[in-house]
mmCIF file of C-alpha atoms in Angstrom:
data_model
loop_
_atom_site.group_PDB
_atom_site.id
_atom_site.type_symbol
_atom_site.label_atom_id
_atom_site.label_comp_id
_atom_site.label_asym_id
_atom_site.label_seq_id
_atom_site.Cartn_x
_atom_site.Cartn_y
_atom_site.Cartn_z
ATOM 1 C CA UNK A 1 -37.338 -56.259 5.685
ATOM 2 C CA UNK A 2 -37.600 -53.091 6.913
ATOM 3 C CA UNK A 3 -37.487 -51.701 10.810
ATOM 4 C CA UNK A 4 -37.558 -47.838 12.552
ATOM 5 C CA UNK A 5 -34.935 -49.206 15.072
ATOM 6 C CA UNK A 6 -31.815 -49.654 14.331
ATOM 7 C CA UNK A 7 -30.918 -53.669 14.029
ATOM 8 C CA UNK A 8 -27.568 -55.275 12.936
ATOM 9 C CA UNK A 9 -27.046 -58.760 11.864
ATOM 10 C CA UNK A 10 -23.298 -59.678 11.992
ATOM 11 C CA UNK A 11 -22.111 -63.202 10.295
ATOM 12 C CA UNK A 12 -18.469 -63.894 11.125
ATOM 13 C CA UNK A 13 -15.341 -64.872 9.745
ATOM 14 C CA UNK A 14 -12.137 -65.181 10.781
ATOM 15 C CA UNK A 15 -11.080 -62.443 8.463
ATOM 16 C CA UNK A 16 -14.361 -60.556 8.059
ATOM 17 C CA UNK A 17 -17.775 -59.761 8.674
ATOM 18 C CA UNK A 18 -20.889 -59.680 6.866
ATOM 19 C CA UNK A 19 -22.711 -56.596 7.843
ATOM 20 C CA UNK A 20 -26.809 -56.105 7.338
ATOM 21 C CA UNK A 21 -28.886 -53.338 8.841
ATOM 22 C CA UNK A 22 -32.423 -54.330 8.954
ATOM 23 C CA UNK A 23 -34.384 -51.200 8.240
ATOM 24 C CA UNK A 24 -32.466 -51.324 4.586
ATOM 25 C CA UNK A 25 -31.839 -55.163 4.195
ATOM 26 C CA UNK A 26 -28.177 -54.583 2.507
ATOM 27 C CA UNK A 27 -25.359 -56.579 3.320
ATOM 28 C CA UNK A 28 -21.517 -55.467 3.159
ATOM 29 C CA UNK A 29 -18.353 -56.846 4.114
ATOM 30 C CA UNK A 30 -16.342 -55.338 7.142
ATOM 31 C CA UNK A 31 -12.889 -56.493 8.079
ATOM 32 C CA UNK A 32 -12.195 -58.592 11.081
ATOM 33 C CA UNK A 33 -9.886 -55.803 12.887
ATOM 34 C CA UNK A 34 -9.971 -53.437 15.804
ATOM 35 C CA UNK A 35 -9.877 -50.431 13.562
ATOM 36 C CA UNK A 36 -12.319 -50.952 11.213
ATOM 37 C CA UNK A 37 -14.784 -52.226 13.492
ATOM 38 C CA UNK A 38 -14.281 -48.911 15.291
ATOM 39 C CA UNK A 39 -14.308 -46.616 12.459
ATOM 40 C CA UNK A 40 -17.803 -48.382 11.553
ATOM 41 C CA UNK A 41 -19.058 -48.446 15.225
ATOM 42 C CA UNK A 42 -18.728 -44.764 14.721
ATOM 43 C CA UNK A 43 -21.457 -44.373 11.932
ATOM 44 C CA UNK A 44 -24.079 -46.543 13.856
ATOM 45 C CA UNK A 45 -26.867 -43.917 15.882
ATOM 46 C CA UNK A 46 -26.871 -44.782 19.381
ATOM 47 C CA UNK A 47 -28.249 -48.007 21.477
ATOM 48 C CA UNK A 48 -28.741 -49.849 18.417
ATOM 49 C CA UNK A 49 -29.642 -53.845 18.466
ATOM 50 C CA UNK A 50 -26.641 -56.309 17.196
ATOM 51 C CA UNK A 51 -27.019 -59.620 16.198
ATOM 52 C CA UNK A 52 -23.687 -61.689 16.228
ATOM 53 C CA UNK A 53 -23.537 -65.039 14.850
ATOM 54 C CA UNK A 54 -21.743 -66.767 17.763
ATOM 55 C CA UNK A 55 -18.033 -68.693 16.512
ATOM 56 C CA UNK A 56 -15.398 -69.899 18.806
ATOM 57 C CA UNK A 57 -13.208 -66.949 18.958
ATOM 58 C CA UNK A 58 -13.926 -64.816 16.112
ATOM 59 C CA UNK A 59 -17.104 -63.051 16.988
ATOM 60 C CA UNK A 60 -15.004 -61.945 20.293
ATOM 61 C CA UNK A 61 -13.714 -58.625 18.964
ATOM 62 C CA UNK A 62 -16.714 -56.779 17.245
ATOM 63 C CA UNK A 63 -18.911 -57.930 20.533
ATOM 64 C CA UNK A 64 -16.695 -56.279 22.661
ATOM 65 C CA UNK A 65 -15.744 -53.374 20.828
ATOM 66 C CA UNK A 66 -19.943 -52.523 19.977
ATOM 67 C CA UNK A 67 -20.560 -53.175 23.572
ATOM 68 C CA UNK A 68 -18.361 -50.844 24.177
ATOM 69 C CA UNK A 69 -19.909 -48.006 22.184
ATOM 70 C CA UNK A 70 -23.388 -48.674 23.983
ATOM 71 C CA UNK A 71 -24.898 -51.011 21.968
ATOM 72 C CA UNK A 72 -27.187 -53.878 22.830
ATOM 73 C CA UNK A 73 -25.613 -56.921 21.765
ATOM 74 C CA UNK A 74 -26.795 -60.470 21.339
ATOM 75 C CA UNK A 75 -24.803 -63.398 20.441
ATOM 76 C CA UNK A 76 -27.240 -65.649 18.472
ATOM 77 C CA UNK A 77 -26.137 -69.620 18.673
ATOM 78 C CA UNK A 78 -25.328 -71.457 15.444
ATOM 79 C CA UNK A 79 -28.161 -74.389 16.101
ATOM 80 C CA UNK A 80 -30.779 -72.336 16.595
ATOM 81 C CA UNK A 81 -30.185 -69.970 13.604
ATOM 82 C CA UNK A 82 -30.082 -73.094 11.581
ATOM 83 C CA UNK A 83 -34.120 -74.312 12.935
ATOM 84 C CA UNK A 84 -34.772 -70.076 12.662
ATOM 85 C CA UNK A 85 -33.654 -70.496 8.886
ATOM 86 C CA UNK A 86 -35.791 -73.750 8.215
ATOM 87 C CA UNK A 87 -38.572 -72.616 9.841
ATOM 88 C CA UNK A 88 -39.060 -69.014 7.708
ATOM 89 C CA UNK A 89 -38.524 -71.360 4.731
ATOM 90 C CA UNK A 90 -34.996 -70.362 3.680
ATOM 91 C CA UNK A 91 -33.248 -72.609 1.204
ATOM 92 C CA UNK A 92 -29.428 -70.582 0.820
ATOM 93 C CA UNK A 93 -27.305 -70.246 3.760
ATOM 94 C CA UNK A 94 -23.861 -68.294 2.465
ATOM 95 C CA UNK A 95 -22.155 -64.790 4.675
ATOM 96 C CA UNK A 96 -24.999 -62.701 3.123
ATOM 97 C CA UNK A 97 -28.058 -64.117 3.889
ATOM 98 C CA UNK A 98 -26.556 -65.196 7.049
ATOM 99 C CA UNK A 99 -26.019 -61.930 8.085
ATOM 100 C CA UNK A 100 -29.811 -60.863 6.473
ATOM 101 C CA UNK A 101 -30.899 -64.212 8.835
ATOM 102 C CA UNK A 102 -29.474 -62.825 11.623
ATOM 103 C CA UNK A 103 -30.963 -59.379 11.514
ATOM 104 C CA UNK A 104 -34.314 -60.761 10.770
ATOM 105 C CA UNK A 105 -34.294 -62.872 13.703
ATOM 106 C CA UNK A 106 -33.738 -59.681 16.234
ATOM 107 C CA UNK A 107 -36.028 -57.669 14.409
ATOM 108 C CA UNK A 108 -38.384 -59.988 15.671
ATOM 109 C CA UNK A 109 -37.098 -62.382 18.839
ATOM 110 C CA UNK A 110 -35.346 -59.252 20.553
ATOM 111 C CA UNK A 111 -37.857 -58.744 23.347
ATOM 112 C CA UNK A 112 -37.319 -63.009 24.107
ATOM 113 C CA UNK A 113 -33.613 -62.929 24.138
ATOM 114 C CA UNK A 114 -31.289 -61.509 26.496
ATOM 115 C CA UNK A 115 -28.224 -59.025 25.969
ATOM 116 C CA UNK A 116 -24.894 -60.347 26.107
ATOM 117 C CA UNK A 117 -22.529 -59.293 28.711
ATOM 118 C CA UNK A 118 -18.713 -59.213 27.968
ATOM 119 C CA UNK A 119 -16.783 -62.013 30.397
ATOM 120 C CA UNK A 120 -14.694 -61.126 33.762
ATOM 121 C CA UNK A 121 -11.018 -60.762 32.847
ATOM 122 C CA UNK A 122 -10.812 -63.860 35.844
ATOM 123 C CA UNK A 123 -13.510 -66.120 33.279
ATOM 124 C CA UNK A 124 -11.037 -65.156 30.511
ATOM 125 C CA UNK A 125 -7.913 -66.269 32.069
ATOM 126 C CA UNK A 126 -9.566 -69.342 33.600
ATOM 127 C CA UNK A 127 -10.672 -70.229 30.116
ATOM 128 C CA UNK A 128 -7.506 -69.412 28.347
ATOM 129 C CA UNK A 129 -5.625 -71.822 31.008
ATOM 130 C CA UNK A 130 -7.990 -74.681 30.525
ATOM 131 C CA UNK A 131 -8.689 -74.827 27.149
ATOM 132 C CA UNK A 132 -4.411 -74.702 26.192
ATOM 133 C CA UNK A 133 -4.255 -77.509 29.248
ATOM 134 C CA UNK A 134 -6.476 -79.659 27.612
ATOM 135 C CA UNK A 135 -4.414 -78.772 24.140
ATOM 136 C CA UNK A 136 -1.402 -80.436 25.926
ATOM 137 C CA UNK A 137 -2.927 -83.440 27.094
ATOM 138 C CA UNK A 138 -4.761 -84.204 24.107
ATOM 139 C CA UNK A 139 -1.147 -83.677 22.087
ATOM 140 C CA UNK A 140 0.585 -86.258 24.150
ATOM 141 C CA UNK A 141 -2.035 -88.797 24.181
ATOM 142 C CA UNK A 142 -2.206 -88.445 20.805
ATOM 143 C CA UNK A 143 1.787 -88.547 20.629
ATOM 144 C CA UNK A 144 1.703 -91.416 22.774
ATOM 145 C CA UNK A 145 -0.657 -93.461 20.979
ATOM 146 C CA UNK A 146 1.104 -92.501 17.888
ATOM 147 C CA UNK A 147 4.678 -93.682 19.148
ATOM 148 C CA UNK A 148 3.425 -96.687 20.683
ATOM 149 C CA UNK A 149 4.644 -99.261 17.998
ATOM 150 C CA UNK A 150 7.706 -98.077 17.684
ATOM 151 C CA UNK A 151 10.649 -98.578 20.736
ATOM 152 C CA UNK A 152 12.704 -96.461 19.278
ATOM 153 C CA UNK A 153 11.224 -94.071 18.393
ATOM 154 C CA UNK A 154 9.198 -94.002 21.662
ATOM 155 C CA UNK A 155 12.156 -93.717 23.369
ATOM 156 C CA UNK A 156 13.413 -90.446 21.543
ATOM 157 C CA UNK A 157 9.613 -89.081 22.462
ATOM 158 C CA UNK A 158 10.284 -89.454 26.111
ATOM 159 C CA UNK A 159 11.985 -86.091 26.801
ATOM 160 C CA UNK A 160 9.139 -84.311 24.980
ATOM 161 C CA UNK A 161 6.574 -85.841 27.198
ATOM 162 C CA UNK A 162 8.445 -85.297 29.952
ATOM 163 C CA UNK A 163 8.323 -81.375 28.861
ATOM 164 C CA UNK A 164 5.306 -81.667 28.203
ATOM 165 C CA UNK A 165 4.048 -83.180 31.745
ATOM 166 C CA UNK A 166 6.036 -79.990 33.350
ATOM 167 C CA UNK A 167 4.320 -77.660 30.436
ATOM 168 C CA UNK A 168 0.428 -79.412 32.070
ATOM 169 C CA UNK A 169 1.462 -79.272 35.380
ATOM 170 C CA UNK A 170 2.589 -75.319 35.373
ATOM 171 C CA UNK A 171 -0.941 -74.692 33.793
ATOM 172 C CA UNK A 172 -2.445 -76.073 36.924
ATOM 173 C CA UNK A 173 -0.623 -74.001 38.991
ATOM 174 C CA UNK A 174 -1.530 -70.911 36.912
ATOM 175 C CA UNK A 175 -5.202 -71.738 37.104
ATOM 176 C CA UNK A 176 -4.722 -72.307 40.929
ATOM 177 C CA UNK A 177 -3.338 -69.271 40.985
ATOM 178 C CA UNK A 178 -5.812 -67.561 39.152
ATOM 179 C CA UNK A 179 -8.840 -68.739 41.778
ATOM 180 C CA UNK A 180 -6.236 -67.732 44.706
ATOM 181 C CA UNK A 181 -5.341 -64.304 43.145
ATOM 182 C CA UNK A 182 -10.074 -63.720 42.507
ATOM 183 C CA UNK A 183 -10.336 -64.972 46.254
ATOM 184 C CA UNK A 184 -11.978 -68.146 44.916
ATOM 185 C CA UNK A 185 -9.630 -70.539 46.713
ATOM 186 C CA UNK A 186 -12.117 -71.295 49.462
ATOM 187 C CA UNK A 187 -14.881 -72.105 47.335
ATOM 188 C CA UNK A 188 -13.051 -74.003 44.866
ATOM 189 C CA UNK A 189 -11.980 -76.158 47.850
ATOM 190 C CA UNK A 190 -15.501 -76.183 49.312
ATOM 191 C CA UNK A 191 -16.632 -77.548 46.047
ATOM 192 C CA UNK A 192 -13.700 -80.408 45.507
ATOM 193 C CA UNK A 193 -15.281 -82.182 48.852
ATOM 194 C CA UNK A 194 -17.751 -83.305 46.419
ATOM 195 C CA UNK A 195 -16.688 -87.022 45.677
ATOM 196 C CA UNK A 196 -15.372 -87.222 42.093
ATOM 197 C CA UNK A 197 -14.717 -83.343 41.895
ATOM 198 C CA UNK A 198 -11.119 -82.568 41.568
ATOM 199 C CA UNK A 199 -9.285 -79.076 41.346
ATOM 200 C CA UNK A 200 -9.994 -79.233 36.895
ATOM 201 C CA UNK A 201 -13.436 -79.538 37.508
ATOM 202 C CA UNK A 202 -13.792 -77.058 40.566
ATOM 203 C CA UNK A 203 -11.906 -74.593 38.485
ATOM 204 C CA UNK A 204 -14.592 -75.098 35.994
ATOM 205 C CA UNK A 205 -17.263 -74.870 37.800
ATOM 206 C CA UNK A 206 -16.079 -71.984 39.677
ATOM 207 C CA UNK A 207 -15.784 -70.377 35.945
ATOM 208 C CA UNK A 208 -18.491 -70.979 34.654
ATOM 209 C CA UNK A 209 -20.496 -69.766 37.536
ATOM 210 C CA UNK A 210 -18.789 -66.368 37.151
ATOM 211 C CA UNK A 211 -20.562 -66.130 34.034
ATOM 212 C CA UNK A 212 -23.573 -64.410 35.376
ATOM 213 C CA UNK A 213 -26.414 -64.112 37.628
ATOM 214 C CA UNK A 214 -28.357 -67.971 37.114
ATOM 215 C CA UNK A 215 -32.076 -67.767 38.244
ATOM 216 C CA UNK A 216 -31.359 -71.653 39.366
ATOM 217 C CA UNK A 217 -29.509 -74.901 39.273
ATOM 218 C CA UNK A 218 -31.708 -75.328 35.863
ATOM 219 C CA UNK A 219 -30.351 -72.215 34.119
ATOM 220 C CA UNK A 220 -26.421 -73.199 35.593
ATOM 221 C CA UNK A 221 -26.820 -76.541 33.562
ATOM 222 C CA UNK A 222 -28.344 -75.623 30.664
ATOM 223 C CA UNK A 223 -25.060 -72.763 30.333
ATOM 224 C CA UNK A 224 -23.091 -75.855 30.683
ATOM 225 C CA UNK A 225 -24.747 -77.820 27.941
ATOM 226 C CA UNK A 226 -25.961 -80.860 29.958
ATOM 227 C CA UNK A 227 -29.590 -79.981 29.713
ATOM 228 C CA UNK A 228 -31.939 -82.074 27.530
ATOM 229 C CA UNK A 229 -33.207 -80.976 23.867
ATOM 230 C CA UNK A 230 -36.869 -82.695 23.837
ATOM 231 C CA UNK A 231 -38.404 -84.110 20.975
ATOM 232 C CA UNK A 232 -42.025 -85.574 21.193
ATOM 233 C CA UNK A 233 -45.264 -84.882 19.401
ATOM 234 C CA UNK A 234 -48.218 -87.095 20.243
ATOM 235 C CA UNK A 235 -47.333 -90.845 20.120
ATOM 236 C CA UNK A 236 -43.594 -89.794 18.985
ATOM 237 C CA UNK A 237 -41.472 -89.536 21.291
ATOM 238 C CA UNK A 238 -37.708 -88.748 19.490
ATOM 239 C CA UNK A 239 -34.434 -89.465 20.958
ATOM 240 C CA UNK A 240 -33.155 -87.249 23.988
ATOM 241 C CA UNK A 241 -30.153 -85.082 23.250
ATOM 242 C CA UNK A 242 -27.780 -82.919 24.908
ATOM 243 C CA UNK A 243 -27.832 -79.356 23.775
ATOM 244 C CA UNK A 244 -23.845 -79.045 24.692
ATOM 245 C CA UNK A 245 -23.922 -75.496 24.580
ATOM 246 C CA UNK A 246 -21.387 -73.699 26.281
ATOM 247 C CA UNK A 247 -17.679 -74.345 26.886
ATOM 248 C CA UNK A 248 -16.964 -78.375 25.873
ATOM 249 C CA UNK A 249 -13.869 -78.328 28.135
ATOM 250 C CA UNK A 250 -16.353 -78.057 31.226
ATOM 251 C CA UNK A 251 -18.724 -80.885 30.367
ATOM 252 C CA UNK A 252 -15.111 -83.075 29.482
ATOM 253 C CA UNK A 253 -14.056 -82.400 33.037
ATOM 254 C CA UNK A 254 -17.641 -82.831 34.540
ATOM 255 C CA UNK A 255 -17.529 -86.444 32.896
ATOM 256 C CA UNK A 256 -13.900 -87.135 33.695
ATOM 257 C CA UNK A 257 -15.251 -86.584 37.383
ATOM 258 C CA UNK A 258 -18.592 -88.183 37.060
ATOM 259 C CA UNK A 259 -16.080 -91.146 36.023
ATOM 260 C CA UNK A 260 -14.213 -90.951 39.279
ATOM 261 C CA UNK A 261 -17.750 -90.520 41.646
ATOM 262 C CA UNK A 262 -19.047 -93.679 40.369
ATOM 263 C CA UNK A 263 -16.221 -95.514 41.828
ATOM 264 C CA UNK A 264 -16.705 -94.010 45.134
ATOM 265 C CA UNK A 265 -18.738 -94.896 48.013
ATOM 266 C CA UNK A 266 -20.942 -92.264 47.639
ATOM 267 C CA UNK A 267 -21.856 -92.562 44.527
ATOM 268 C CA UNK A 268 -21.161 -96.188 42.887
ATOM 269 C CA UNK A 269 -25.369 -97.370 44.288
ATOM 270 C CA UNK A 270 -26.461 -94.414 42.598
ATOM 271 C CA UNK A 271 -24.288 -94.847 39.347
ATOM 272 C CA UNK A 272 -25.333 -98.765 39.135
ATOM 273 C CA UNK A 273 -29.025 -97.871 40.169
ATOM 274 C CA UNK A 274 -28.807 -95.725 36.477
ATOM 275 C CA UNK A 275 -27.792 -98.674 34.699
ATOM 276 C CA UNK A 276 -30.569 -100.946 36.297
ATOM 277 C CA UNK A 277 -33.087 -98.524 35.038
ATOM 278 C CA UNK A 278 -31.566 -99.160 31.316
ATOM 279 C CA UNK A 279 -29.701 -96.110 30.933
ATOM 280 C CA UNK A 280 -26.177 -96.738 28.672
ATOM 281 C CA UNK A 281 -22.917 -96.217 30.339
ATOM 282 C CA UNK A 282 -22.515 -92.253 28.857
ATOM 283 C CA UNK A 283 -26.269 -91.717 29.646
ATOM 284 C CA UNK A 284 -25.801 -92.824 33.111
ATOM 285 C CA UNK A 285 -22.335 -90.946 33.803
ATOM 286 C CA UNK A 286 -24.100 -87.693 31.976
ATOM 287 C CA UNK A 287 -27.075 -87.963 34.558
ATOM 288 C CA UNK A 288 -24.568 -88.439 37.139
ATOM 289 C CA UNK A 289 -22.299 -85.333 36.433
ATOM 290 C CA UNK A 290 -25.415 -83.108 35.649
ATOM 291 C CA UNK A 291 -26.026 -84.186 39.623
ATOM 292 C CA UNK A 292 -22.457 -83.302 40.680
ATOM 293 C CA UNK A 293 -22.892 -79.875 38.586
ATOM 294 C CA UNK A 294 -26.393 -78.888 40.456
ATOM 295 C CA UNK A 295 -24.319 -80.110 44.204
ATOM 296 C CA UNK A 296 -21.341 -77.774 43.109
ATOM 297 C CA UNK A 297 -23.947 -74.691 42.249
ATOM 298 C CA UNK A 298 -25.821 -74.983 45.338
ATOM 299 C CA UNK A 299 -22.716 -74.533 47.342
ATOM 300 C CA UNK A 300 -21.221 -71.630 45.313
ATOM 301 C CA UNK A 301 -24.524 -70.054 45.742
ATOM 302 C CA UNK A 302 -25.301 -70.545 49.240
ATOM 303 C CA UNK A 303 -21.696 -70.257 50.265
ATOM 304 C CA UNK A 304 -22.111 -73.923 52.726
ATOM 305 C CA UNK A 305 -20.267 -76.363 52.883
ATOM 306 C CA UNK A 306 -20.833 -79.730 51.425
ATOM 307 C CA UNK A 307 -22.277 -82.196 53.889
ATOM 308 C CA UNK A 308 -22.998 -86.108 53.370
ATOM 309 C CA UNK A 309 -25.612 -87.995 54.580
ATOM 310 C CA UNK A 310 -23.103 -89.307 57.304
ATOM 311 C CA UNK A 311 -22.584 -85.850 58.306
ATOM 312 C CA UNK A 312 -26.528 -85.590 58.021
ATOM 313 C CA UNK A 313 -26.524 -88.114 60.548
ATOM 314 C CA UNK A 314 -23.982 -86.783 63.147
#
């Protein structure tokens, strides 16, 4: 594998990196720190390629830092790595060939993929506040749930669900605070007159639109993860999937308030009209929060407000 320009593949750890550089094919192991990502950014010639294997956290640092320095970076996903590594015939998948994989694939996809941009600080802190929000109520449900047999010792859990309600209820301040303090008050409001969205899943949506620049409603729900992975060759036609790629907390919240439309008004004909066409209960409540996400993004983009067919009317 050899190349003039200079490409990186980067497989990550939460302690270290596999390193390869494409025009020499040899891998070697970098810590997972600030300075001796640095020290090694300073050996690399300038706008070189990166390939970063994307992880929840841990692929964070390097990306920044090399972005940083000038380079190009590109934060490959996991899933489609895996089909890359299939489809060149590769049978071992350890931190070496990963990172050989992932070099490889950039050598030759870079002109089809495009660079990665580090987050606002506001996405950051919107994320941050979510995800350890959704840490606390998933603790005392499961605390709850756990507790539930026992009086007694339900009883003595009462004070730390109570501290734990005021623990959940100061992160939604914070994240209301957050919009407020990034002017996005008004159009986290403008999108919570959609029936079902709530301040969570306005929050959300107002984060994840901050993302980037979306070409249309198509690109905003594929970032999301509620766009549909295909499957179908002649007579075959496979099962449908989500691609959930993206933050999970937003498509949680997007159901949680797909939930909630299909018991309004608005939206309960449309909801049942799903499940008279066959669809299953989470296939009908994913259509109908893919709907609420494309509603929200056309009024973050156009900046209008949201208007029923009642209002349609008047």
């Amino acid at each position: 594998m050899t190349s003039q320009v200079a490409v990186i593949g980067i497989d990550v750890a939460k302690d270290s990196l596999s390193v390869c550089d494409a025009r020499t094919g040899e891998v070697f192991e970098l810590r997972n720190e600030a300075c001796s990502i640095r020290n090694w950014l300073k050996t690399l010639p300038p706008g070189c390629s990166i390939a970063i294997e994307a992880t929840g956290i841990y692929h964070v640092l390097v990306a920044t830092l090399a972005h940083a320095r000038g380079c190009r970076i590109y934060v490959i996903n996991g899933y489609r790595l895996s089909n890359y590594r299939k489809g060149i015939g590769g049978r071992n998948k350890d931190d070496r060939s990963d990172a050989q994989l992932l070099a490889r694939y950039l050598a030759h996809e870079q002109a089809q993929l495009d660079p990665w941009q580090p987050p606002s600080k506001v996405y950051c802190r919107l994320q941050a506040m979510l995800h350890r929000r959704a840490v606390v109520v998933r603790s005392a449900t499961s605390l709850r749930q756990s507790f539930s047999q026992d009086r007694q010792l339900a009883s003595a859990l009462k004070p730390v669900l109570q501290r734990m309600a005021a623990l959940e209820r100061k992160l939604e301040a914070t994240i209301q605070s957050v919009l407020e303090d990034a002017g996005l008050t008004a159009q986290s409001k403008r999108c919570q007159k959609v029936e079902g969205i709530g301040p969570l899943t306005a929050a959300a949506l107002n984060m994840a639109f901050l993302r980037g620049y979306f070409r249309n409603s198509d690109a905003f729900i594929a970032f999301i993860g509620l766009d549909v992975r295909l499957k179908e060759s002649g007579r075959y036609s496979g099962r449908r999937k989500l691609t959930k790629q993206g933050d999970p907390e937003i498509r949680r919240l997007l159901h949680n308030a797909a939930m909630a439309a299909a018991r309004t008004q608005r939206w309960q004909a449309v909801y049942q009209s799903y499940l008279a066409r066959g669809l299953q209960k989470i296939e009908a409540l994913t259509v109908l929060a893919r709907k609420l996400a494309r509603i929200a993004f056309a009024l973050m983009t156009t900046q209008q407000p949201y208007r029923t067919a009642a209002d349609t009317v008047g």
